[in-house]
mmCIF file of C-alpha atoms in Angstrom:
data_model
loop_
_atom_site.group_PDB
_atom_site.id
_atom_site.type_symbol
_atom_site.label_atom_id
_atom_site.label_comp_id
_atom_site.label_asym_id
_atom_site.label_seq_id
_atom_site.Cartn_x
_atom_site.Cartn_y
_atom_site.Cartn_z
ATOM 1 C CA MET E 1208 -11.787 12.187 -10.935
ATOM 2 C CA ASN E 1209 -15.064 11.755 -9.122
ATOM 3 C CA ARG E 1210 -15.454 8.013 -8.291
ATOM 4 C CA ILE E 1211 -12.698 5.410 -8.575
ATOM 5 C CA LEU E 1212 -12.580 1.734 -7.907
ATOM 6 C CA LEU E 1213 -9.477 -0.036 -6.594
ATOM 7 C CA HIS E 1214 -8.126 -2.735 -4.192
ATOM 8 C CA PRO E 1215 -6.963 -2.194 -0.677
ATOM 9 C CA SER E 1216 -3.340 -3.034 -0.468
ATOM 10 C CA TYR E 1217 -0.385 -3.389 1.993
ATOM 11 C CA PHE E 1218 1.239 0.012 2.218
ATOM 12 C CA PRO E 1219 0.020 1.016 -1.164
ATOM 13 C CA SER E 1220 2.231 1.975 -4.078
ATOM 14 C CA ILE E 1221 2.628 5.622 -4.872
ATOM 15 C CA ALA E 1222 0.548 5.216 -8.075
ATOM 16 C CA GLN E 1223 -2.380 3.783 -5.977
ATOM 17 C CA MET E 1224 -2.238 6.690 -3.490
ATOM 18 C CA ALA E 1225 -1.980 9.227 -6.269
ATOM 19 C CA VAL E 1226 -5.267 8.255 -7.892
ATOM 20 C CA ILE E 1227 -6.903 8.159 -4.427
ATOM 21 C CA ALA E 1228 -5.508 11.691 -3.647
ATOM 22 C CA GLN E 1229 -6.926 13.016 -7.073
ATOM 23 C CA SER E 1230 -10.396 11.543 -6.565
ATOM 24 C CA LYS E 1231 -13.460 12.557 -4.598
ATOM 25 C CA HIS E 1232 -14.714 9.078 -3.672
ATOM 26 C CA VAL E 1233 -12.942 5.746 -3.480
ATOM 27 C CA VAL E 1234 -14.852 2.422 -3.733
ATOM 28 C CA PHE E 1235 -12.737 -0.340 -2.390
ATOM 29 C CA GLU E 1236 -13.050 -3.656 -4.056
ATOM 30 C CA ALA E 1237 -14.331 -6.095 -1.329
ATOM 31 C CA GLU E 1238 -15.872 -8.923 -3.484
ATOM 32 C CA ASP E 1239 -12.899 -10.083 -5.657
ATOM 33 C CA ASN E 1240 -11.132 -13.463 -5.401
ATOM 34 C CA TYR E 1241 -7.786 -13.340 -3.739
ATOM 35 C CA GLN E 1242 -4.788 -13.548 -6.050
ATOM 36 C CA LYS E 1243 -1.221 -14.243 -5.172
ATOM 37 C CA GLN E 1244 1.778 -12.082 -5.911
ATOM 38 C CA THR E 1245 -0.069 -8.691 -5.910
ATOM 39 C CA TYR E 1246 0.062 -5.632 -3.661
ATOM 40 C CA ARG E 1247 -2.733 -7.131 -1.692
ATOM 41 C CA ASN E 1248 -0.111 -8.619 0.660
ATOM 42 C CA ARG E 1249 3.198 -7.032 -0.475
ATOM 43 C CA ALA E 1250 4.952 -3.787 -0.808
ATOM 44 C CA PHE E 1251 8.315 -2.632 -2.070
ATOM 45 C CA ILE E 1252 10.677 -0.353 -0.191
ATOM 46 C CA ALA E 1253 14.144 1.080 -1.072
ATOM 47 C CA HIS E 1254 17.036 -0.874 0.493
ATOM 48 C CA SER E 1255 20.800 -0.739 0.188
ATOM 49 C CA ASN E 1256 20.762 -3.230 -2.715
ATOM 50 C CA GLY E 1257 17.703 -1.803 -4.498
ATOM 51 C CA LYS E 1258 14.014 -2.721 -4.024
ATOM 52 C CA LEU E 1259 13.193 -4.929 -1.105
ATOM 53 C CA LEU E 1260 9.898 -7.021 -1.010
ATOM 54 C CA LEU E 1261 7.782 -6.952 2.160
ATOM 55 C CA ASN E 1262 5.484 -9.920 1.957
ATOM 56 C CA ILE E 1263 2.671 -10.854 4.435
ATOM 57 C CA PRO E 1264 2.226 -14.659 4.623
ATOM 58 C CA ILE E 1265 -1.440 -15.673 4.379
ATOM 59 C CA LEU E 1266 -3.495 -18.672 5.323
ATOM 60 C CA HIS E 1267 -4.787 -20.505 2.187
ATOM 61 C CA SER E 1268 -7.855 -22.649 2.239
ATOM 62 C CA LYS E 1269 -6.991 -26.214 3.181
ATOM 63 C CA ASP E 1270 -9.189 -27.757 0.397
ATOM 64 C CA GLY E 1271 -7.876 -25.401 -2.317
ATOM 65 C CA THR E 1272 -11.062 -23.475 -2.849
ATOM 66 C CA LYS E 1273 -10.690 -19.877 -3.733
ATOM 67 C CA LEU E 1274 -11.161 -17.310 -1.153
ATOM 68 C CA LYS E 1275 -12.361 -13.770 -1.512
ATOM 69 C CA THR E 1276 -9.857 -11.153 -0.408
ATOM 70 C CA ARG E 1277 -12.009 -10.153 2.557
ATOM 71 C CA GLU E 1278 -12.019 -13.734 3.763
ATOM 72 C CA VAL E 1279 -8.238 -14.100 3.754
ATOM 73 C CA ASN E 1280 -6.492 -14.214 7.124
ATOM 74 C CA VAL E 1281 -2.822 -13.698 7.830
ATOM 75 C CA GLU E 1282 -0.434 -16.407 8.873
ATOM 76 C CA ASN E 1283 1.125 -15.386 12.134
ATOM 77 C CA SER E 1284 3.235 -18.380 12.985
ATOM 78 C CA PHE E 1285 6.126 -16.526 11.263
ATOM 79 C CA PRO E 1286 7.070 -13.146 12.919
ATOM 80 C CA TRP E 1287 6.607 -11.201 9.720
ATOM 81 C CA GLN E 1288 5.656 -7.952 11.572
ATOM 82 C CA TYR E 1289 8.953 -7.898 13.408
ATOM 83 C CA HIS E 1290 10.968 -8.505 10.262
ATOM 84 C CA HIS E 1291 9.016 -5.896 8.223
ATOM 85 C CA LEU E 1292 9.553 -3.269 10.945
ATOM 86 C CA LYS E 1293 13.215 -4.011 11.140
ATOM 87 C CA SER E 1294 13.567 -3.716 7.351
ATOM 88 C CA ILE E 1295 11.672 -0.414 7.286
ATOM 89 C CA GLN E 1296 13.787 0.987 10.170
ATOM 90 C CA THR E 1297 16.997 -0.066 8.353
ATOM 91 C CA ALA E 1298 15.832 1.436 5.115
ATOM 92 C CA TYR E 1299 14.433 4.739 6.440
ATOM 93 C CA ARG E 1300 15.816 5.639 9.955
ATOM 94 C CA SER E 1301 18.218 8.273 8.217
ATOM 95 C CA SER E 1302 15.441 9.748 6.030
ATOM 96 C CA PRO E 1303 14.261 13.266 6.872
ATOM 97 C CA PHE E 1304 10.799 12.470 8.236
ATOM 98 C CA TYR E 1305 11.116 8.887 9.607
ATOM 99 C CA GLU E 1306 11.350 9.941 13.240
ATOM 100 C CA TYR E 1307 8.382 12.264 12.766
ATOM 101 C CA TYR E 1308 6.055 9.434 11.752
ATOM 102 C CA GLU E 1309 7.601 6.262 13.281
ATOM 103 C CA ASP E 1310 5.367 6.222 16.442
ATOM 104 C CA GLU E 1311 2.180 6.344 14.339
ATOM 105 C CA PHE E 1312 3.150 3.192 12.505
ATOM 106 C CA GLN E 1313 4.285 1.233 15.579
ATOM 107 C CA PRO E 1314 0.854 -0.407 16.367
ATOM 108 C CA LEU E 1315 0.693 -1.868 12.938
ATOM 109 C CA PHE E 1316 3.710 -4.037 13.750
ATOM 110 C CA THR E 1317 2.918 -4.890 17.373
ATOM 111 C CA GLU E 1318 -0.855 -5.531 17.418
ATOM 112 C CA LYS E 1319 -1.943 -8.952 16.216
ATOM 113 C CA VAL E 1320 -3.307 -9.104 12.746
ATOM 114 C CA GLY E 1321 -6.166 -11.326 11.623
ATOM 115 C CA SER E 1322 -8.011 -10.309 8.415
ATOM 116 C CA LEU E 1323 -5.716 -9.074 5.622
ATOM 117 C CA PHE E 1324 -8.585 -6.809 4.247
ATOM 118 C CA GLU E 1325 -9.155 -5.177 7.580
ATOM 119 C CA HIS E 1326 -5.463 -4.661 8.150
ATOM 120 C CA ASN E 1327 -4.968 -3.033 4.727
ATOM 121 C CA MET E 1328 -7.924 -0.712 5.504
ATOM 122 C CA LYS E 1329 -6.395 0.254 8.822
ATOM 123 C CA ILE E 1330 -3.196 1.123 7.042
ATOM 124 C CA TYR E 1331 -5.110 3.172 4.544
ATOM 125 C CA GLN E 1332 -6.950 5.144 7.231
ATOM 126 C CA LEU E 1333 -3.656 5.975 8.970
ATOM 127 C CA LEU E 1334 -1.943 7.009 5.750
ATOM 128 C CA SER E 1335 -4.910 9.195 4.805
ATOM 129 C CA ASP E 1336 -4.709 11.052 8.169
ATOM 130 C CA LEU E 1337 -0.893 11.547 8.008
ATOM 131 C CA ILE E 1338 -0.885 12.647 4.288
ATOM 132 C CA GLU E 1339 -4.123 14.653 4.725
ATOM 133 C CA ILE E 1340 -6.037 12.980 2.051
ATOM 134 C CA GLU E 1341 -9.623 13.826 2.240
ATOM 135 C CA VAL E 1342 -11.907 11.599 0.122
ATOM 136 C CA SER E 1343 -15.027 9.651 0.994
ATOM 137 C CA VAL E 1344 -14.818 5.821 1.085
ATOM 138 C CA SER E 1345 -17.237 2.987 0.437
ATOM 139 C CA TYR E 1346 -16.995 -0.693 -0.353
ATOM 140 C CA SER E 1347 -18.235 -2.751 -3.404
ATOM 141 C CA LYS E 1348 -21.349 -4.885 -2.821
ATOM 142 C CA GLU E 1349 -20.605 -7.363 -5.644
ATOM 143 C CA TYR E 1350 -17.897 -7.914 -8.106
ATOM 144 C CA MET E 1351 -18.403 -5.716 -11.161
ATOM 145 C CA ARG E 1352 -16.776 -6.570 -14.530
ATOM 146 C CA GLU E 1353 -17.866 -3.273 -15.987
ATOM 147 C CA PRO E 1354 -18.126 -0.825 -12.989
ATOM 148 C CA LYS E 1355 -19.585 2.583 -13.217
ATOM 149 C CA GLU E 1356 -16.525 4.034 -11.456
ATOM 150 C CA ILE E 1357 -13.117 4.630 -13.106
ATOM 151 C CA ASP E 1358 -11.515 1.219 -12.826
ATOM 152 C CA PHE E 1359 -8.007 1.327 -11.235
ATOM 153 C CA ARG E 1360 -8.086 -2.302 -10.030
ATOM 154 C CA ASN E 1361 -5.126 -3.046 -12.343
ATOM 155 C CA LEU E 1362 -2.887 -1.138 -10.038
ATOM 156 C CA ILE E 1363 -2.922 -4.019 -7.524
ATOM 157 C CA ASN E 1364 -0.758 -5.921 -10.002
ATOM 158 C CA ALA E 1365 2.883 -5.108 -9.366
ATOM 159 C CA LYS E 1366 3.790 -5.993 -12.918
ATOM 160 C CA ALA E 1367 1.195 -3.757 -14.475
ATOM 161 C CA LYS E 1368 2.502 -1.381 -17.116
ATOM 162 C CA LEU E 1369 1.774 2.120 -16.084
ATOM 163 C CA ASP E 1370 1.539 5.226 -18.350
ATOM 164 C CA ILE E 1371 2.671 7.424 -15.551
ATOM 165 C CA THR E 1372 5.705 9.701 -15.099
ATOM 166 C CA PHE E 1373 7.292 9.693 -11.640
ATOM 167 C CA PRO E 1374 9.319 12.811 -11.049
ATOM 168 C CA PRO E 1375 12.429 12.044 -8.924
ATOM 169 C CA TYR E 1376 12.492 13.119 -5.392
ATOM 170 C CA HIS E 1377 15.346 12.670 -2.916
ATOM 171 C CA GLN E 1378 15.869 9.069 -1.673
ATOM 172 C CA VAL E 1379 18.190 8.416 1.160
ATOM 173 C CA LEU E 1380 19.800 5.431 -0.603
ATOM 174 C CA GLU E 1381 19.657 6.836 -4.106
ATOM 175 C CA GLU E 1382 23.468 6.950 -4.411
ATOM 176 C CA ASN E 1383 23.545 3.103 -4.109
ATOM 177 C CA HIS E 1384 21.123 2.269 -6.965
ATOM 178 C CA GLY E 1385 19.700 5.422 -8.461
ATOM 179 C CA PHE E 1386 16.122 6.625 -8.232
ATOM 180 C CA LEU E 1387 13.523 3.901 -7.727
ATOM 181 C CA PRO E 1388 10.017 5.014 -8.895
ATOM 182 C CA ASN E 1389 6.605 3.807 -7.589
ATOM 183 C CA LEU E 1390 7.709 2.237 -4.440
ATOM 184 C CA SER E 1391 5.453 1.899 -1.357
ATOM 185 C CA ILE E 1392 3.970 5.243 -0.258
ATOM 186 C CA LEU E 1393 6.252 4.854 2.790
ATOM 187 C CA ASP E 1394 9.210 5.752 0.676
ATOM 188 C CA LEU E 1395 7.684 9.045 -0.439
ATOM 189 C CA LEU E 1396 6.320 9.791 3.046
ATOM 190 C CA PHE E 1397 9.559 9.273 4.957
ATOM 191 C CA ASN E 1398 11.548 11.219 2.315
ATOM 192 C CA GLU E 1399 9.123 14.117 1.536
ATOM 193 C CA GLY E 1400 6.974 14.408 4.635
ATOM 194 C CA PRO E 1401 4.247 17.169 4.353
ATOM 195 C CA ASN E 1402 5.096 17.573 0.608
ATOM 196 C CA THR E 1403 3.736 14.030 -0.168
ATOM 197 C CA ILE E 1404 0.205 15.267 -0.905
ATOM 198 C CA THR E 1405 1.500 17.768 -3.363
ATOM 199 C CA TYR E 1406 3.506 15.156 -5.138
ATOM 200 C CA LEU E 1407 0.531 12.711 -5.351
ATOM 201 C CA LYS E 1408 -1.862 15.389 -6.664
ATOM 202 C CA GLU E 1409 0.516 16.417 -9.337
ATOM 203 C CA LEU E 1410 1.390 13.037 -10.590
ATOM 204 C CA ARG E 1411 0.307 12.344 -14.127
#
């Protein structure tokens, strides 16, 4: 794939990272209206009882007007970063590659977050470096209903039906609940390490 269009998200799903890894240029949607209950501010990891939701609280407009995603700020009165980090540590500290990567992620949970969009892009840049994804990046200038790029914006919807087969890989908590497909890329990275890029490029 040459050019794709999709939304920045919080620790993206495996499906999102796969289309990025298989493209040459990513255009990140920067002009859409913010929508609740999407991967914009949430991610799913494996936990002892199955999927666990990590959700970033956000500041909504006081008068009820719609905000663009790039205008949305994070609500920091609740210590969400602390709780997210503890959940990730509990879920993955026994995984093969957690200790290898954990220091790289630490600043994301200790430095104050303002803009949700900027935070998601910071996460994307770090993930790209760790996974060794080499694609060029730009941002949309206006909201396009019929974009020239291959449109993968539907992947931001956690309930979207995907025509993708996710081959099983070893998950540390698999004995508790079976294999869980298309979790956050963190699950694949902590369990597969350097093999993550191969898995993403082969996903169909």
